[in-house]
Amino acid sequence: MKKRSEIDEKYKWDLDLFKTDAEIEDAFKAFDYLTKVIPTYYGKFCDKDKFFEFHRKYKKEQILIGKLGFFIGNLYSVDSSNTKILKLIDRYNVANTKLNQASSFVSPQIDDLPVDYLEELLKDKRSKDLDNTIKDAIKNKKHKLDEKTSEIKSKLSNSFGDSSTIHGLLSSSEKKKKKAIDSEGKEYDVSSSTYSSLVSSKDRKLRETSFNSLMNGFAQFNKTLAELYLAEIKKEKDFNALENYKN
């Protein structure tokens, strides 16, 4: 298995979206800024100017946050056991949860706008690229949550979301795994970031031992993983019922 430093640049992901720690910190500041400014729009969506300002003015920060999430996700895929990257993921998740909580009123208040007002918004030339948002508000009226319930759901979603974090830890550093071995006896570390390339190898023994290494590692936690899976299904079922969906 080649190290990243041994791979031709043209085959690598671009992990230089943020070249310095200072640039990463600037991106995290976008979280802080939006978390503070979004609540100032509470109760103001009945003003067309405020409605369109809210959806247009902060695109730069929203794009930066999305870029940061993409960047951190790529880092994790390259090295899922790096403690610095895991800390970045935790920090991103915490900041994102705070932002979600700060903006939890947005969807309920938009959904609560009268249909005739929403239809007027659709006719406004400023609604370009917002058509789906407005149409969804009209369509989802029967599924809308009140603001308090929406806020509670946002908080619960963060708690239930830990199952994916647990899965990531089990696939990287938390479980004991045997090394994969190729036909020449060379050993390879197996993790979620190396597994795909290992099982794509032309060496049949390496493919077999890589598969067994990862899956037998998970087998140590069969009951735990089954409970996590069931909990995820129950969560989705309860959330769907909360929003008046039949299935």
mmCIF file of C-alpha atoms in Angstrom, residues 37-213:
data_model
loop_
_atom_site.group_PDB
_atom_site.id
_atom_site.type_symbol
_atom_site.label_atom_id
_atom_site.label_comp_id
_atom_site.label_asym_id
_atom_site.label_seq_id
_atom_site.Cartn_x
_atom_site.Cartn_y
_atom_site.Cartn_z
ATOM 1 C CA VAL A 37 -26.872 36.893 13.254
ATOM 2 C CA ILE A 38 -29.522 34.326 12.268
ATOM 3 C CA PRO A 39 -31.632 34.801 15.435
ATOM 4 C CA THR A 40 -32.001 38.509 14.535
ATOM 5 C CA TYR A 41 -34.386 37.405 11.758
ATOM 6 C CA TYR A 42 -36.786 35.795 14.198
ATOM 7 C CA GLY A 43 -40.347 36.786 13.297
ATOM 8 C CA LYS A 44 -39.301 38.887 10.275
ATOM 9 C CA PHE A 45 -40.033 36.602 7.327
ATOM 10 C CA CYS A 46 -43.393 38.300 6.767
ATOM 11 C CA ASP A 47 -41.300 41.205 5.430
ATOM 12 C CA LYS A 48 -40.326 40.303 1.851
ATOM 13 C CA ASP A 49 -37.112 42.324 1.993
ATOM 14 C CA LYS A 50 -36.011 40.531 5.156
ATOM 15 C CA PHE A 51 -36.977 37.152 3.715
ATOM 16 C CA PHE A 52 -34.797 37.593 0.640
ATOM 17 C CA GLU A 53 -32.004 39.264 2.596
ATOM 18 C CA PHE A 54 -31.831 36.258 4.912
ATOM 19 C CA HIS A 55 -31.488 33.848 1.981
ATOM 20 C CA ARG A 56 -28.987 35.953 0.014
ATOM 21 C CA LYS A 57 -26.780 37.958 2.348
ATOM 22 C CA TYR A 58 -24.901 35.125 4.064
ATOM 23 C CA LYS A 59 -24.067 32.859 1.114
ATOM 24 C CA LYS A 60 -20.347 33.480 1.581
ATOM 25 C CA GLU A 61 -20.381 32.148 5.142
ATOM 26 C CA GLN A 62 -22.580 29.202 4.205
ATOM 27 C CA ILE A 63 -20.261 28.225 1.353
ATOM 28 C CA LEU A 64 -17.239 28.524 3.660
ATOM 29 C CA ILE A 65 -18.855 26.230 6.227
ATOM 30 C CA GLY A 66 -19.672 23.681 3.518
ATOM 31 C CA LYS A 67 -16.117 23.898 2.234
ATOM 32 C CA LEU A 68 -14.792 23.308 5.759
ATOM 33 C CA GLY A 69 -16.966 20.213 6.183
ATOM 34 C CA PHE A 70 -15.758 18.834 2.843
ATOM 35 C CA PHE A 71 -12.144 19.531 3.788
ATOM 36 C CA ILE A 72 -12.382 17.816 7.175
ATOM 37 C CA GLY A 73 -14.230 14.852 5.644
ATOM 38 C CA ASN A 74 -11.431 14.356 3.114
ATOM 39 C CA LEU A 75 -8.813 14.487 5.846
ATOM 40 C CA TYR A 76 -10.705 11.852 7.808
ATOM 41 C CA SER A 77 -10.937 9.582 4.746
ATOM 42 C CA VAL A 78 -7.170 9.754 4.312
ATOM 43 C CA ASP A 79 -6.358 9.110 7.978
ATOM 44 C CA SER A 80 -9.326 8.157 10.173
ATOM 45 C CA SER A 81 -7.188 7.495 13.260
ATOM 46 C CA ASN A 82 -5.461 10.902 13.389
ATOM 47 C CA THR A 83 -6.393 12.492 16.729
ATOM 48 C CA LYS A 84 -6.022 16.037 15.376
ATOM 49 C CA ILE A 85 -8.520 15.279 12.602
ATOM 50 C CA LEU A 86 -10.923 13.613 15.054
ATOM 51 C CA LYS A 87 -10.799 16.744 17.213
ATOM 52 C CA LEU A 88 -11.588 18.883 14.147
ATOM 53 C CA ILE A 89 -14.593 16.659 13.397
ATOM 54 C CA ASP A 90 -15.858 16.986 16.976
ATOM 55 C CA ARG A 91 -15.386 20.748 16.872
ATOM 56 C CA TYR A 92 -17.207 20.998 13.537
ATOM 57 C CA ASN A 93 -20.096 18.868 14.814
ATOM 58 C CA VAL A 94 -20.447 20.963 17.976
ATOM 59 C CA ALA A 95 -20.386 24.231 15.994
ATOM 60 C CA ASN A 96 -22.860 22.845 13.465
ATOM 61 C CA THR A 97 -25.223 21.750 16.230
ATOM 62 C CA LYS A 98 -25.167 25.226 17.768
ATOM 63 C CA LEU A 99 -25.902 26.739 14.359
ATOM 64 C CA ASN A 100 -28.764 24.306 13.802
ATOM 65 C CA GLN A 101 -30.223 25.204 17.176
ATOM 66 C CA ALA A 102 -29.884 28.935 16.478
ATOM 67 C CA SER A 103 -31.707 28.494 13.162
ATOM 68 C CA SER A 104 -34.301 25.976 14.384
ATOM 69 C CA PHE A 105 -37.031 28.641 14.129
ATOM 70 C CA VAL A 106 -36.432 29.274 10.422
ATOM 71 C CA SER A 107 -38.278 26.345 8.836
ATOM 72 C CA PRO A 108 -41.291 26.491 11.184
ATOM 73 C CA GLN A 109 -41.724 30.234 10.620
ATOM 74 C CA ILE A 110 -41.405 29.930 6.839
ATOM 75 C CA ASP A 111 -43.828 26.996 6.827
ATOM 76 C CA ASP A 112 -46.213 29.092 8.914
ATOM 77 C CA LEU A 113 -46.397 31.868 6.308
ATOM 78 C CA PRO A 114 -49.776 32.054 4.506
ATOM 79 C CA VAL A 115 -49.977 30.244 1.181
ATOM 80 C CA ASP A 116 -50.974 33.396 -0.697
ATOM 81 C CA TYR A 117 -47.926 35.219 0.709
ATOM 82 C CA LEU A 118 -45.631 32.331 -0.302
ATOM 83 C CA GLU A 119 -47.116 32.416 -3.790
ATOM 84 C CA GLU A 120 -46.377 36.154 -3.957
ATOM 85 C CA LEU A 121 -42.763 35.384 -3.052
ATOM 86 C CA LEU A 122 -42.583 32.952 -5.955
ATOM 87 C CA LYS A 123 -43.582 35.735 -8.336
ATOM 88 C CA ASP A 124 -40.883 38.067 -7.012
ATOM 89 C CA LYS A 125 -37.820 38.274 -9.281
ATOM 90 C CA ARG A 126 -35.630 37.838 -6.207
ATOM 91 C CA SER A 127 -36.940 34.296 -5.750
ATOM 92 C CA LYS A 128 -34.513 32.956 -8.342
ATOM 93 C CA ASP A 129 -32.844 29.795 -6.945
ATOM 94 C CA LEU A 130 -35.297 29.874 -4.017
ATOM 95 C CA ASP A 131 -38.231 28.342 -5.887
ATOM 96 C CA ASN A 132 -37.803 24.930 -4.295
ATOM 97 C CA THR A 133 -37.498 26.389 -0.795
ATOM 98 C CA ILE A 134 -40.761 28.290 -1.192
ATOM 99 C CA LYS A 135 -42.591 25.437 -2.944
ATOM 100 C CA ASP A 136 -41.466 23.017 -0.233
ATOM 101 C CA ALA A 137 -42.891 25.376 2.394
ATOM 102 C CA ILE A 138 -46.259 25.225 0.643
ATOM 103 C CA LYS A 139 -46.119 21.443 0.224
ATOM 104 C CA ASN A 140 -44.867 20.703 3.745
ATOM 105 C CA LYS A 141 -47.429 22.704 5.665
ATOM 106 C CA LYS A 142 -49.104 19.523 6.869
ATOM 107 C CA HIS A 143 -45.752 18.264 8.173
ATOM 108 C CA LYS A 144 -44.646 21.434 9.960
ATOM 109 C CA LEU A 145 -43.489 21.416 13.582
ATOM 110 C CA ASP A 146 -44.008 24.188 16.061
ATOM 111 C CA GLU A 147 -40.850 26.072 17.030
ATOM 112 C CA LYS A 148 -40.395 24.398 20.411
ATOM 113 C CA THR A 149 -40.716 20.892 18.959
ATOM 114 C CA SER A 150 -38.342 21.805 16.124
ATOM 115 C CA GLU A 151 -35.751 23.025 18.628
ATOM 116 C CA ILE A 152 -36.054 19.829 20.677
ATOM 117 C CA LYS A 153 -35.708 17.718 17.522
ATOM 118 C CA SER A 154 -32.542 19.610 16.573
ATOM 119 C CA LYS A 155 -30.992 18.858 19.973
ATOM 120 C CA LEU A 156 -32.040 15.207 19.879
ATOM 121 C CA SER A 157 -30.635 14.771 16.367
ATOM 122 C CA ASN A 158 -27.180 15.644 17.682
ATOM 123 C CA SER A 159 -27.439 13.065 20.467
ATOM 124 C CA PHE A 160 -28.693 10.316 18.169
ATOM 125 C CA GLY A 161 -26.018 11.221 15.626
ATOM 126 C CA ASP A 162 -23.345 9.678 17.849
ATOM 127 C CA SER A 163 -23.979 6.271 16.218
ATOM 128 C CA SER A 164 -22.044 7.324 13.102
ATOM 129 C CA THR A 165 -19.154 8.524 15.254
ATOM 130 C CA ILE A 166 -19.091 5.174 17.075
ATOM 131 C CA HIS A 167 -19.083 3.320 13.758
ATOM 132 C CA GLY A 168 -16.151 5.423 12.567
ATOM 133 C CA LEU A 169 -14.168 4.697 15.705
ATOM 134 C CA LEU A 170 -14.851 0.963 15.467
ATOM 135 C CA SER A 171 -13.648 0.916 11.865
ATOM 136 C CA SER A 172 -10.413 2.684 12.722
ATOM 137 C CA SER A 173 -8.632 2.558 16.047
ATOM 138 C CA GLU A 174 -11.013 1.250 18.686
ATOM 139 C CA LYS A 175 -11.237 -2.405 17.678
ATOM 140 C CA LYS A 176 -8.535 -5.041 17.428
ATOM 141 C CA LYS A 177 -7.853 -6.104 13.848
ATOM 142 C CA LYS A 178 -5.445 -8.563 12.338
ATOM 143 C CA LYS A 179 -3.230 -7.163 9.633
ATOM 144 C CA ALA A 180 -4.013 -8.038 6.036
ATOM 145 C CA ILE A 181 -1.387 -10.190 4.309
ATOM 146 C CA ASP A 182 -0.629 -10.455 0.603
ATOM 147 C CA SER A 183 0.599 -13.542 -1.284
ATOM 148 C CA GLU A 184 4.202 -12.593 -0.549
ATOM 149 C CA GLY A 185 3.619 -12.353 3.202
ATOM 150 C CA LYS A 186 3.704 -8.544 3.390
ATOM 151 C CA GLU A 187 1.454 -7.102 6.107
ATOM 152 C CA TYR A 188 -0.930 -4.116 5.786
ATOM 153 C CA ASP A 189 -2.882 -2.082 8.325
ATOM 154 C CA VAL A 190 -6.639 -2.164 7.657
ATOM 155 C CA SER A 191 -8.921 0.791 8.392
ATOM 156 C CA SER A 192 -11.887 2.509 6.749
ATOM 157 C CA SER A 193 -9.476 4.747 4.832
ATOM 158 C CA THR A 194 -7.300 1.880 3.480
ATOM 159 C CA TYR A 195 -9.948 -0.826 3.037
ATOM 160 C CA SER A 196 -11.217 0.233 -0.395
ATOM 161 C CA SER A 197 -7.798 0.126 -2.044
ATOM 162 C CA LEU A 198 -6.851 -3.135 -0.289
ATOM 163 C CA VAL A 199 -9.917 -5.048 -1.491
ATOM 164 C CA SER A 200 -9.362 -3.653 -4.987
ATOM 165 C CA SER A 201 -5.886 -5.179 -5.161
ATOM 166 C CA LYS A 202 -5.005 -7.698 -7.882
ATOM 167 C CA ASP A 203 -3.619 -9.920 -5.105
ATOM 168 C CA ARG A 204 -6.409 -12.355 -4.196
ATOM 169 C CA LYS A 205 -4.981 -13.196 -0.782
ATOM 170 C CA LEU A 206 -4.682 -9.528 0.102
ATOM 171 C CA ARG A 207 -8.318 -8.964 -0.862
ATOM 172 C CA GLU A 208 -9.424 -11.939 1.236
ATOM 173 C CA THR A 209 -7.394 -11.099 4.344
ATOM 174 C CA SER A 210 -8.383 -7.425 4.144
ATOM 175 C CA PHE A 211 -12.073 -8.360 4.071
ATOM 176 C CA ASN A 212 -11.680 -10.814 6.955
ATOM 177 C CA SER A 213 -9.669 -8.317 8.996
#
